[in-house]
mmCIF file of C-alpha atoms in Angstrom:
data_model
loop_
_atom_site.group_PDB
_atom_site.id
_atom_site.type_symbol
_atom_site.label_atom_id
_atom_site.label_comp_id
_atom_site.label_asym_id
_atom_site.label_seq_id
_atom_site.Cartn_x
_atom_site.Cartn_y
_atom_site.Cartn_z
ATOM 1 C CA MET A 91 -0.064 0.042 0.075
ATOM 2 C CA THR A 92 1.252 3.399 -0.836
ATOM 3 C CA SER A 93 0.396 6.987 0.160
ATOM 4 C CA PRO A 94 1.523 10.385 -1.242
ATOM 5 C CA THR A 95 3.246 12.634 1.143
ATOM 6 C CA ASP A 96 3.769 16.455 0.694
ATOM 7 C CA ILE A 97 7.357 17.348 0.765
ATOM 8 C CA GLU A 98 8.554 20.867 1.816
ATOM 9 C CA GLY A 99 9.131 22.921 -1.392
ATOM 10 C CA GLY A 100 6.253 21.340 -3.286
ATOM 11 C CA GLY A 101 7.521 18.065 -3.960
ATOM 12 C CA ARG A 102 5.671 14.755 -3.382
ATOM 13 C CA SER A 103 6.899 11.409 -2.732
ATOM 14 C CA VAL A 104 5.527 7.826 -2.263
ATOM 15 C CA VAL A 105 6.025 5.925 0.868
ATOM 16 C CA VAL A 106 5.888 2.205 0.439
ATOM 17 C CA ASP A 107 4.763 0.204 3.514
ATOM 18 C CA GLY A 108 7.698 -1.374 5.176
ATOM 19 C CA GLY A 109 9.974 0.538 2.928
ATOM 20 C CA PRO A 110 12.358 3.523 3.341
ATOM 21 C CA GLU A 111 11.290 6.985 4.275
ATOM 22 C CA PRO A 112 11.534 9.776 1.718
ATOM 23 C CA ASP A 113 14.360 12.194 1.849
ATOM 24 C CA THR A 114 12.640 15.425 3.218
ATOM 25 C CA ASN A 115 15.469 17.734 1.757
ATOM 26 C CA THR A 116 15.265 16.583 -1.946
ATOM 27 C CA GLY A 117 11.903 15.144 -2.284
ATOM 28 C CA ALA A 118 13.320 11.813 -3.494
ATOM 29 C CA VAL A 119 12.585 8.457 -2.157
ATOM 30 C CA LYS A 120 15.673 6.582 -0.836
ATOM 31 C CA LEU A 121 15.538 2.986 -1.998
ATOM 32 C CA GLU A 122 17.414 0.457 0.055
ATOM 33 C CA GLY A 123 18.909 -2.211 -2.211
ATOM 34 C CA ARG A 124 18.827 -5.965 -1.384
ATOM 35 C CA SER A 125 21.803 -8.123 -2.394
ATOM 36 C CA PRO A 126 21.010 -11.549 -4.032
ATOM 37 C CA GLY A 127 22.029 -13.247 -1.023
ATOM 38 C CA ARG A 128 19.728 -11.235 1.222
ATOM 39 C CA LEU A 129 16.808 -11.988 -1.239
ATOM 40 C CA MET A 130 17.667 -15.647 -1.201
ATOM 41 C CA TRP A 131 17.681 -15.722 2.687
ATOM 42 C CA ILE A 132 14.264 -13.982 2.778
ATOM 43 C CA ARG A 133 12.743 -16.537 0.371
ATOM 44 C CA PHE A 134 14.416 -19.371 2.290
ATOM 45 C CA LYS A 135 12.961 -18.172 5.707
ATOM 46 C CA ARG A 136 9.415 -18.215 4.104
ATOM 47 C CA ASP A 137 9.884 -21.913 3.262
ATOM 48 C CA ARG A 138 8.691 -23.858 6.381
ATOM 49 C CA THR A 139 9.898 -27.158 5.051
ATOM 50 C CA GLY A 140 13.373 -25.774 4.402
ATOM 51 C CA VAL A 141 13.677 -24.204 7.792
ATOM 52 C CA ILE A 142 12.495 -27.313 9.600
ATOM 53 C CA SER A 143 14.881 -29.524 7.496
ATOM 54 C CA ALA A 144 17.780 -27.064 8.385
ATOM 55 C CA PHE A 145 17.110 -27.529 12.008
ATOM 56 C CA VAL A 146 17.022 -31.239 11.682
ATOM 57 C CA VAL A 147 20.264 -31.239 9.835
ATOM 58 C CA ALA A 148 21.873 -28.914 12.303
ATOM 59 C CA PHE A 149 20.644 -31.101 15.174
ATOM 60 C CA PHE A 150 22.519 -34.271 13.613
ATOM 61 C CA PHE A 151 25.606 -32.126 13.184
ATOM 62 C CA LEU A 152 25.405 -30.836 16.847
ATOM 63 C CA VAL A 153 24.904 -34.369 18.055
ATOM 64 C CA ALA A 154 28.053 -35.533 16.010
ATOM 65 C CA ALA A 155 30.156 -32.716 17.331
ATOM 66 C CA ALA A 156 29.037 -33.037 20.953
ATOM 67 C CA ALA A 157 29.095 -36.938 21.050
ATOM 68 C CA PRO A 158 32.056 -37.048 23.454
ATOM 69 C CA LEU A 159 30.222 -34.588 25.817
ATOM 70 C CA ILE A 160 26.900 -36.446 25.512
ATOM 71 C CA SER A 161 28.676 -39.818 26.187
ATOM 72 C CA LYS A 162 30.246 -38.223 29.290
ATOM 73 C CA LEU A 163 27.085 -36.933 30.622
ATOM 74 C CA TYR A 164 25.289 -40.270 29.890
ATOM 75 C CA GLY A 165 27.996 -42.168 31.821
ATOM 76 C CA LYS A 166 28.720 -44.652 29.099
ATOM 77 C CA ASN A 167 30.978 -45.084 26.040
ATOM 78 C CA PRO A 168 30.668 -47.175 22.810
ATOM 79 C CA TYR A 169 33.472 -49.332 23.527
ATOM 80 C CA THR A 170 32.637 -51.067 26.700
ATOM 81 C CA ILE A 171 31.646 -54.786 26.145
ATOM 82 C CA TYR A 172 28.800 -55.306 28.683
ATOM 83 C CA ALA A 173 28.491 -58.967 27.698
ATOM 84 C CA ASP A 174 31.818 -59.460 29.535
ATOM 85 C CA GLU A 175 31.387 -56.853 32.274
ATOM 86 C CA ARG A 176 27.717 -57.640 33.206
ATOM 87 C CA PRO A 177 26.919 -60.991 31.806
ATOM 88 C CA GLU A 178 23.684 -61.193 33.925
ATOM 89 C CA LEU A 179 22.091 -58.766 31.492
ATOM 90 C CA PHE A 180 22.451 -61.409 28.599
ATOM 91 C CA ASP A 181 21.260 -64.886 28.039
ATOM 92 C CA SER A 182 23.374 -67.690 26.819
ATOM 93 C CA ALA A 183 23.020 -66.707 23.167
ATOM 94 C CA GLY A 184 24.247 -63.227 24.059
ATOM 95 C CA VAL A 185 20.873 -61.693 23.626
ATOM 96 C CA PRO A 186 19.744 -58.979 26.202
ATOM 97 C CA VAL A 187 17.417 -60.619 28.763
ATOM 98 C CA GLN A 188 15.145 -57.564 29.039
ATOM 99 C CA PRO A 189 12.548 -57.024 26.181
ATOM 100 C CA ASN A 190 13.156 -54.669 23.308
ATOM 101 C CA GLY A 191 16.868 -55.226 23.201
ATOM 102 C CA GLY A 192 17.299 -54.256 26.954
ATOM 103 C CA ILE A 193 15.889 -50.777 26.603
ATOM 104 C CA SER A 194 15.706 -49.218 30.131
ATOM 105 C CA SER A 195 16.396 -46.160 32.091
ATOM 106 C CA GLU A 196 19.963 -47.272 32.295
ATOM 107 C CA PHE A 197 20.399 -48.160 28.646
ATOM 108 C CA TRP A 198 18.233 -45.666 26.670
ATOM 109 C CA PHE A 199 18.485 -47.519 23.250
ATOM 110 C CA GLY A 200 19.179 -50.927 24.721
ATOM 111 C CA LEU A 201 22.289 -53.171 24.297
ATOM 112 C CA GLU A 202 23.719 -54.682 21.148
ATOM 113 C CA PRO A 203 23.428 -58.545 20.895
ATOM 114 C CA GLY A 204 26.651 -60.346 21.016
ATOM 115 C CA ASN A 205 29.350 -57.966 22.373
ATOM 116 C CA GLY A 206 26.744 -55.938 24.386
ATOM 117 C CA TYR A 207 27.799 -52.362 23.273
ATOM 118 C CA ASP A 208 25.611 -49.584 24.499
ATOM 119 C CA VAL A 209 23.444 -48.701 21.404
ATOM 120 C CA PHE A 210 22.858 -45.024 22.304
ATOM 121 C CA THR A 211 26.554 -44.148 22.405
ATOM 122 C CA LYS A 212 27.405 -46.362 19.478
ATOM 123 C CA LEU A 213 24.805 -44.531 17.421
ATOM 124 C CA ILE A 214 25.844 -41.071 18.188
ATOM 125 C CA TYR A 215 29.556 -41.890 17.645
ATOM 126 C CA GLY A 216 28.568 -43.740 14.449
ATOM 127 C CA ILE A 217 26.882 -40.600 13.204
ATOM 128 C CA ARG A 218 29.981 -38.591 14.221
ATOM 129 C CA THR A 219 32.194 -41.007 12.181
ATOM 130 C CA SER A 220 30.019 -41.122 9.042
ATOM 131 C CA LEU A 221 29.512 -37.245 9.014
ATOM 132 C CA MET A 222 33.161 -36.474 9.537
ATOM 133 C CA ILE A 223 34.248 -38.766 6.591
ATOM 134 C CA SER A 224 31.378 -37.440 4.363
ATOM 135 C CA VAL A 225 32.116 -33.702 5.207
ATOM 136 C CA ALA A 226 35.817 -34.330 4.434
ATOM 137 C CA VAL A 227 34.946 -35.896 1.059
ATOM 138 C CA THR A 228 32.401 -33.277 0.225
ATOM 139 C CA VAL A 229 35.025 -30.407 0.879
ATOM 140 C CA ALA A 230 37.508 -32.306 -1.327
ATOM 141 C CA VAL A 231 34.913 -32.892 -4.047
ATOM 142 C CA VAL A 232 33.810 -29.263 -3.923
ATOM 143 C CA LEU A 233 37.339 -27.906 -4.309
ATOM 144 C CA THR A 234 38.241 -30.273 -7.077
ATOM 145 C CA GLY A 235 35.088 -29.617 -9.012
ATOM 146 C CA ILE A 236 35.602 -25.801 -8.800
ATOM 147 C CA LEU A 237 39.265 -26.019 -9.747
ATOM 148 C CA LEU A 238 38.748 -28.364 -12.737
ATOM 149 C CA GLY A 239 35.127 -27.417 -13.790
ATOM 150 C CA VAL A 240 35.683 -23.687 -13.737
ATOM 151 C CA THR A 241 39.079 -23.861 -15.360
ATOM 152 C CA ALA A 242 37.860 -25.985 -18.156
ATOM 153 C CA GLY A 243 34.805 -23.780 -18.864
ATOM 154 C CA TYR A 244 36.673 -20.673 -18.857
ATOM 155 C CA LEU A 245 39.871 -21.481 -20.699
ATOM 156 C CA GLY A 246 38.279 -23.816 -23.263
ATOM 157 C CA GLY A 247 40.597 -25.193 -25.858
ATOM 158 C CA LYS A 248 42.974 -28.002 -24.872
ATOM 159 C CA PRO A 249 42.406 -27.642 -21.087
ATOM 160 C CA ASP A 250 38.745 -28.169 -21.673
ATOM 161 C CA PHE A 251 39.289 -30.995 -24.004
ATOM 162 C CA PHE A 252 41.584 -32.947 -21.737
ATOM 163 C CA ILE A 253 39.445 -32.255 -18.526
ATOM 164 C CA GLY A 254 36.300 -33.218 -20.404
ATOM 165 C CA ARG A 255 37.766 -36.484 -21.474
ATOM 166 C CA LEU A 256 39.083 -37.223 -17.907
ATOM 167 C CA ILE A 257 35.519 -36.505 -16.457
ATOM 168 C CA ASP A 258 34.008 -38.783 -19.251
ATOM 169 C CA PHE A 259 36.587 -41.557 -18.456
ATOM 170 C CA LEU A 260 35.968 -41.605 -14.669
ATOM 171 C CA LEU A 261 32.145 -41.359 -15.098
ATOM 172 C CA ALA A 262 32.352 -44.635 -17.039
ATOM 173 C CA PHE A 263 33.278 -46.455 -14.021
ATOM 174 C CA PRO A 264 30.473 -48.013 -11.893
ATOM 175 C CA SER A 265 31.222 -46.080 -8.659
ATOM 176 C CA GLN A 266 29.845 -48.533 -6.067
ATOM 177 C CA LEU A 267 31.420 -51.523 -7.503
ATOM 178 C CA PHE A 268 34.708 -49.590 -7.818
ATOM 179 C CA PHE A 269 34.462 -48.474 -4.297
ATOM 180 C CA ILE A 270 34.208 -52.064 -3.148
ATOM 181 C CA ALA A 271 36.956 -53.362 -5.481
ATOM 182 C CA SER A 272 39.459 -50.498 -4.753
ATOM 183 C CA MET A 273 39.113 -50.139 -0.923
ATOM 184 C CA PRO A 274 41.253 -53.264 -0.159
ATOM 185 C CA VAL A 275 43.744 -52.087 -2.738
ATOM 186 C CA VAL A 276 44.140 -48.721 -1.399
ATOM 187 C CA VAL A 277 44.427 -49.992 2.187
ATOM 188 C CA SER A 278 47.200 -52.438 1.150
ATOM 189 C CA LEU A 279 49.198 -49.433 -0.053
ATOM 190 C CA PHE A 280 49.569 -48.411 3.575
ATOM 191 C CA VAL A 281 49.378 -51.642 5.495
ATOM 192 C CA SER A 282 50.580 -55.189 4.939
ATOM 193 C CA PRO A 283 47.758 -57.680 4.529
ATOM 194 C CA ARG A 284 49.243 -59.700 7.464
ATOM 195 C CA ASP A 285 48.893 -56.679 9.799
ATOM 196 C CA GLU A 286 45.715 -55.251 11.342
ATOM 197 C CA THR A 287 44.589 -52.143 9.586
ATOM 198 C CA PRO A 288 44.504 -49.015 11.823
ATOM 199 C CA THR A 289 41.239 -47.006 11.775
ATOM 200 C CA TYR A 290 42.913 -43.822 10.444
ATOM 201 C CA VAL A 291 44.071 -45.851 7.402
ATOM 202 C CA ARG A 292 40.654 -46.969 6.644
ATOM 203 C CA VAL A 293 39.346 -43.302 7.049
ATOM 204 C CA VAL A 294 41.976 -42.072 4.780
ATOM 205 C CA ALA A 295 41.224 -44.824 2.243
ATOM 206 C CA LEU A 296 37.457 -44.007 2.366
ATOM 207 C CA ILE A 297 38.073 -40.342 1.854
ATOM 208 C CA ALA A 298 40.548 -40.981 -1.149
ATOM 209 C CA VAL A 299 38.278 -43.527 -2.890
ATOM 210 C CA GLN A 300 35.119 -41.555 -2.674
ATOM 211 C CA TRP A 301 36.878 -38.365 -3.642
ATOM 212 C CA VAL A 302 38.501 -39.755 -6.769
ATOM 213 C CA LEU A 303 35.017 -40.998 -8.014
ATOM 214 C CA GLY A 304 32.877 -38.181 -6.645
ATOM 215 C CA TRP A 305 33.966 -34.881 -8.142
ATOM 216 C CA MET A 306 33.048 -35.374 -11.818
ATOM 217 C CA SER A 307 29.418 -34.415 -11.674
ATOM 218 C CA LEU A 308 29.971 -31.254 -9.997
ATOM 219 C CA ALA A 309 32.818 -30.331 -12.263
ATOM 220 C CA ARG A 310 30.691 -31.027 -15.276
ATOM 221 C CA ILE A 311 27.894 -28.682 -13.969
ATOM 222 C CA LEU A 312 30.355 -25.908 -13.181
ATOM 223 C CA ARG A 313 31.995 -26.300 -16.616
ATOM 224 C CA GLY A 314 28.703 -25.831 -18.378
ATOM 225 C CA THR A 315 27.821 -22.801 -16.207
ATOM 226 C CA THR A 316 31.123 -21.125 -16.699
ATOM 227 C CA LEU A 317 30.950 -21.804 -20.562
ATOM 228 C CA ALA A 318 27.754 -19.767 -20.586
ATOM 229 C CA LEU A 319 29.137 -17.122 -18.297
ATOM 230 C CA ARG A 320 32.413 -16.462 -20.272
ATOM 231 C CA GLU A 321 30.406 -15.138 -23.204
ATOM 232 C CA ARG A 322 28.424 -12.504 -21.078
ATOM 233 C CA GLU A 323 29.008 -8.691 -21.456
ATOM 234 C CA PHE A 324 30.598 -8.332 -18.053
ATOM 235 C CA ILE A 325 33.160 -10.867 -18.660
ATOM 236 C CA GLU A 326 34.007 -9.273 -21.987
ATOM 237 C CA ALA A 327 34.268 -5.918 -20.283
ATOM 238 C CA ALA A 328 36.528 -7.397 -17.562
ATOM 239 C CA ARG A 329 38.713 -8.994 -20.278
ATOM 240 C CA VAL A 330 39.027 -5.782 -22.348
ATOM 241 C CA SER A 331 39.860 -3.771 -19.337
ATOM 242 C CA GLY A 332 43.087 -5.984 -19.027
ATOM 243 C CA ALA A 333 42.076 -8.098 -16.056
ATOM 244 C CA SER A 334 43.977 -11.328 -15.693
ATOM 245 C CA PRO A 335 42.185 -14.686 -16.069
ATOM 246 C CA TRP A 336 42.658 -15.390 -12.428
ATOM 247 C CA ARG A 337 41.025 -12.037 -11.539
ATOM 248 C CA ILE A 338 38.117 -12.667 -13.740
ATOM 249 C CA ILE A 339 37.407 -16.117 -12.340
ATOM 250 C CA ARG A 340 37.788 -14.892 -8.803
ATOM 251 C CA ARG A 341 35.873 -11.708 -9.054
ATOM 252 C CA GLU A 342 33.396 -12.405 -11.885
ATOM 253 C CA VAL A 343 32.889 -16.137 -12.484
ATOM 254 C CA LEU A 344 33.009 -17.688 -9.052
ATOM 255 C CA PRO A 345 30.274 -15.400 -7.547
ATOM 256 C CA ASN A 346 27.916 -16.402 -10.403
ATOM 257 C CA VAL A 347 28.485 -20.209 -9.942
ATOM 258 C CA VAL A 348 27.551 -20.015 -6.258
ATOM 259 C CA THR A 349 23.942 -21.082 -6.916
ATOM 260 C CA PRO A 350 24.638 -24.528 -8.713
ATOM 261 C CA LEU A 351 27.655 -25.105 -6.311
ATOM 262 C CA LEU A 352 25.569 -24.738 -3.210
ATOM 263 C CA VAL A 353 22.519 -26.721 -4.524
ATOM 264 C CA GLN A 354 24.813 -29.521 -5.769
ATOM 265 C CA THR A 355 26.629 -29.737 -2.485
ATOM 266 C CA THR A 356 23.360 -30.122 -0.502
ATOM 267 C CA TYR A 357 22.678 -33.257 -2.681
ATOM 268 C CA THR A 358 26.221 -34.558 -2.561
ATOM 269 C CA LEU A 359 26.782 -34.802 1.253
ATOM 270 C CA PRO A 360 23.685 -37.173 1.887
ATOM 271 C CA TYR A 361 24.854 -39.261 -1.035
ATOM 272 C CA LEU A 362 28.262 -39.691 0.403
ATOM 273 C CA VAL A 363 26.794 -40.491 3.768
ATOM 274 C CA THR A 364 24.778 -43.408 2.280
ATOM 275 C CA SER A 365 27.870 -44.529 0.217
ATOM 276 C CA GLU A 366 30.109 -44.430 3.259
ATOM 277 C CA ALA A 367 27.436 -46.483 5.243
ATOM 278 C CA GLY A 368 27.209 -48.850 2.349
ATOM 279 C CA LEU A 369 30.821 -49.568 2.268
ATOM 280 C CA SER A 370 30.929 -50.213 6.064
ATOM 281 C CA PHE A 371 27.876 -52.414 5.690
ATOM 282 C CA LEU A 372 29.678 -54.528 3.109
ATOM 283 C CA GLY A 373 32.739 -54.784 5.290
ATOM 284 C CA VAL A 374 35.191 -52.693 3.360
ATOM 285 C CA GLY A 375 34.713 -49.546 5.392
ATOM 286 C CA ILE A 376 34.890 -48.879 9.090
ATOM 287 C CA VAL A 377 35.019 -52.022 11.187
ATOM 288 C CA GLU A 378 34.577 -52.730 14.898
ATOM 289 C CA PRO A 379 35.301 -51.471 17.442
ATOM 290 C CA THR A 380 35.066 -48.085 15.703
ATOM 291 C CA PRO A 381 31.371 -47.040 15.756
ATOM 292 C CA ASP A 382 29.826 -46.412 12.286
ATOM 293 C CA TRP A 383 26.301 -45.846 10.942
ATOM 294 C CA GLY A 384 26.716 -48.442 8.171
ATOM 295 C CA GLN A 385 28.428 -50.835 10.558
ATOM 296 C CA MET A 386 25.200 -50.863 12.707
ATOM 297 C CA PHE A 387 23.224 -51.848 9.687
ATOM 298 C CA SER A 388 25.610 -54.656 9.073
ATOM 299 C CA LYS A 389 25.160 -55.825 12.630
ATOM 300 C CA ALA A 390 21.435 -55.651 12.398
ATOM 301 C CA SER A 391 21.390 -57.927 9.368
ATOM 302 C CA THR A 392 23.122 -60.821 11.116
ATOM 303 C CA GLU A 393 20.967 -63.808 12.011
ATOM 304 C CA LEU A 394 21.448 -63.379 15.833
ATOM 305 C CA VAL A 395 19.955 -59.893 15.668
ATOM 306 C CA LEU A 396 17.251 -60.526 13.168
ATOM 307 C CA GLN A 397 15.864 -63.576 15.092
ATOM 308 C CA ASN A 398 16.273 -62.108 18.576
ATOM 309 C CA ASP A 399 16.277 -58.279 18.512
ATOM 310 C CA ILE A 400 14.577 -56.624 15.638
ATOM 311 C CA THR A 401 14.350 -53.351 17.541
ATOM 312 C CA TYR A 402 18.145 -52.945 17.122
ATOM 313 C CA MET A 403 17.654 -51.776 13.421
ATOM 314 C CA PHE A 404 15.061 -49.142 14.540
ATOM 315 C CA PHE A 405 17.343 -46.531 15.898
ATOM 316 C CA PRO A 406 20.065 -46.370 13.228
ATOM 317 C CA GLY A 407 17.444 -46.992 10.474
ATOM 318 C CA VAL A 408 15.136 -44.209 11.520
ATOM 319 C CA SER A 409 17.869 -41.757 12.238
ATOM 320 C CA MET A 410 19.454 -42.257 8.691
ATOM 321 C CA VAL A 411 16.084 -41.898 7.053
ATOM 322 C CA VAL A 412 15.306 -38.719 8.912
ATOM 323 C CA PHE A 413 18.734 -37.257 8.025
ATOM 324 C CA ILE A 414 18.729 -38.168 4.392
ATOM 325 C CA VAL A 415 15.147 -36.862 3.849
ATOM 326 C CA ALA A 416 15.838 -33.684 5.820
ATOM 327 C CA PHE A 417 19.042 -32.948 3.839
ATOM 328 C CA ASN A 418 17.311 -33.613 0.492
ATOM 329 C CA LEU A 419 14.421 -31.298 1.522
ATOM 330 C CA LEU A 420 17.014 -28.643 2.484
ATOM 331 C CA GLY A 421 18.633 -29.060 -0.955
ATOM 332 C CA ASP A 422 15.309 -28.416 -2.610
ATOM 333 C CA SER A 423 14.542 -25.407 -0.435
ATOM 334 C CA VAL A 424 17.925 -23.846 -1.246
ATOM 335 C CA ARG A 425 17.392 -24.404 -4.912
ATOM 336 C CA ASP A 426 14.006 -22.751 -4.757
ATOM 337 C CA ALA A 427 15.295 -19.825 -2.757
ATOM 338 C CA PHE A 428 18.027 -19.135 -5.388
ATOM 339 C CA ASP A 429 15.764 -19.664 -8.201
ATOM 340 C CA PRO A 430 12.115 -18.478 -7.297
ATOM 341 C CA LYS A 431 10.845 -19.411 -10.707
ATOM 342 C CA THR A 432 11.436 -23.166 -9.941
ATOM 343 C CA ALA A 433 8.258 -24.756 -8.849
ATOM 344 C CA ARG A 434 8.193 -28.037 -6.910
#
């Protein structure tokens, strides 16, 4: 709603509800500009689904970061073998005596059949392990995608040809099968097959394998976006003014590829979480006693657990479904906030 206002000296101005006040000296309306980032933030805050998903995702990251503190306050850790320390809690088959996997006020999520690990602390530490690995891979994938994708798109010519062929070559590999086949090979580069593999070696191998076969999709998207941008007038103007390619990429190209970069990142991280969990489920990722999300699924699929404690699958299963769905919904909301013309 607008209303005219008389200005000293005979001028009139229009005041917009919620907008800036007119300048009483000149009679002109002062307009407050909004940056694209601020407009995106305003649109995102109006999306209830996106806001709720952001809180859910933030909650998981907070739990992962505070896992040691939570474990300390809870009074237990994920490494204690209660089947040995408190055998009265288990029957002869190693199954918790109390119903529902031994859920009680002492053990909030129950006890794991077999070794008797505390399920609650194992879950929060498992979330911590999976998210730490996935975030590290995501950062490596994003940096590699930016470096190679933007370089290929802006320079063109031979760099574009060779980087494009490298992307095509790596995309030809079936990623999941290659993950499974290459993990033992990568691990053997650091540790002899006769020795026990340290956890940090498995973590490094997981990050390396997922990174090598994870950056191509983002690089291809950024390459296409950069190809379109380099023909725009403002890029030509910067080039004519004598700006170096590095300055043009840093000041003109990168700010304009933030949208596809951020949207693709919000889809990449949950995909990497499920990939890491899948590798641990198949026994080529993180193994006991280090807690891991996928490792809990592997334990839940054993005959002992399936026949005696079906509730063990509930907590890791529900938590992963909630996290993946929330992150995907967050990605949709971020995409819609950057591009309001997109309709879901």
